[in-house]
Amino acid sequence: MKNNSTSLSGLPSSTRIGVIGGGIMGNGIAAVALRAGHPVSLHDSRTEALDKAAEAIENIVARWVKRGDLQPADHAEYRARLNLVPTLEGLNDCGLVIEAIIEDLKIKQTVFSALEQVVSREAILASNTSSISITAIGAGMQHPERLVGMHFFNPATVLPLVEIVSGEATDPQIAELIANTAAAWGKSPVHCRSTPGFIVNRVARPFYGEAMLALQERACSKGTLDAALRDAGGFRMGPLELMDLIGHDTNFAVTRTVYNSFFQDPRYKPSLLQQALVDANWLGRKSGRGFHSYADGAPAPTVELAATTDAPQQAVFMGKFAGIEELIALANEHDLSVEHLAGQGVIVLGDVQLLPSNGLTATRIAAESATPNVVLFDASIDYRKATLIVLAKADQCSDQALNKAVGFFQKLGKNVTIIDDIPGLLVLRTLCMLANEAAEAVCHGIASAADVDTAMIKGVNYPMGPLAWADQFGSQNVVSVLDHLAEAYPDGRYRSSALLRRKALTDSRWINSSQLAEEQQ
Ligand code: NAI
């Protein structure tokens, strides 16, 4: 697989682009192609949909003019390049036709078979399907080698990611040409093979699944859970508020499709909590209620913060763990007396062992080390940027001991929240499972490591690629956390990818430094 650093030799802008389906995606895609200078023909089987599409595209172009991205004179020129065609035959002069109709295999197969009778032998055909196999759509075609997935994200005019999906029969040169075309349109294309969920909808599953499992185990309140992933983890939105935004009907349907397509692999198991929301028609923002309430005047979700408490006199950092340098620097900046000694990765606060979570519960660590006062702190992509730290204490730990850990992080300028002592806490289990899913996709040749990371950053706004994070945290540490989680939940959900285990043995990187620099731009 090639990564997304394509040359820009895509289709020339004189190539007429056909779009089938004048819905939300088709309109956005048509606008993107118009903006790249192509003549565009848009077809919908419903005349009223064509009229609405014309209006929607007008509005998109008007917004670009209002924002100053285009000159007012461009508006009429754009209109002149857009051709609305009421029949499929009207697409006969297109060099690339992108289908964005209803998500139904049989209907898509019928449309592509009919399309092949209309367009030239050289025309390339693409589907914007978000979940249907490109291999299956191509099965009914005379020339399936010219069919490729071109999966834009909603809104297509804004989100940069385009997954270029190859079915079994897709000609690699066609996939490359379409990736170059998407790049020339200002998009960030990534290549992937046609497997359930492609890249984003598959690799993102644990972001939702781990949150719902933690909620089911009553680790903390809903507001605290979102805050943990957002303010401690560094994600733009918490998983519950994000599912509320996406809509639980949509999110649940995608999870079920991925779960069933992978023959009920426990990694993707849907949640009863989400099933209940769908059953109740609490679909999220669009219905006024999901995990959170969106009624007028509804209070913001509560985040339980620990009360302010005194900082300990001294912190002794021992050994090494991910983020230790940042924490030592923060302690120094906040005038806390710090020592750094050799030993196992731990922060010693008098009689308290403050440890980074490793997938074991604090209670188990306390029991096995015969040290009652064990407190765990959750992972963060960047402890300096984090405004919140998540803690959990062992059942054996005293409240005074917990307060020392709370005071330590408060002294570093952080808010602190205390959750129940679940394995892997909230951020760590999510990051490890995202990295594992990304590793498995690479292991199975679905996409390159660089393309998986790019997809997650450009498609769903992750603060860092899951594999770049695995490099930062150490693949051997990810494996160790997953092994601990697999011990706690022995149903196969947390089994680690064979390639992740192999990388862990030699501690080799997924993403090299020049790719990382590109990721961070
Ligand atoms: P939509 O329901 O807004 O629009 C679909 C349009 O296709 C309608 O105007 C309908 O009249 C037309 N249509 C249906 N059957 C047709 C046929 N046989 N011939 C011609 N036109 C036909 O749907 P939306 O949301 O734009 O989705 C379209 C495709 O894009 C689906 O495959 C969907 O999975 C995919 N997609 C959707 C995303 C989203 O967030 N809505 C994101 C990425 C992909």
Coordinates of C-alpha atoms in Angstrom, one line a residue, residues 11-12 21 69 96 119 145 160 226 238 270 281 304 329 345 373 376 395 400 419 431 434 445 489:
L11 CA -7.6 13.4 -13.7
P12 CA -7.3 16.7 -15.7
G21 CA -27.5 11.0 -5.9
D69 CA -12.8 32.1 -0.8
L96 CA -15.4 9.6 -13.5
V119 CA -20.4 5.6 -20.1
E145 CA -11.4 -3.4 -12.3
P160 CA -10.3 16.4 4.2
D226 CA -16.5 12.5 28.6
G238 CA -15.8 12.8 24.8
P270 CA -22.3 -3.7 20.5
N281 CA -35.7 6.7 20.6
E304 CA -17.1 15.2 39.6
A329 CA 9.1 19.2 34.6
G345 CA 8.1 3.3 37.5
N373 CA -1.9 2.7 49.7
L376 CA -3.4 4.8 39.8
D395 CA -10.0 -0.7 47.9
Q400 CA -5.8 10.3 53.5
I419 CA -13.2 7.0 39.3
L431 CA -5.8 4.4 23.6
L434 CA -7.3 2.0 19.3
G445 CA -2.8 -5.5 4.9
Y489 CA -12.1 -9.9 30.6

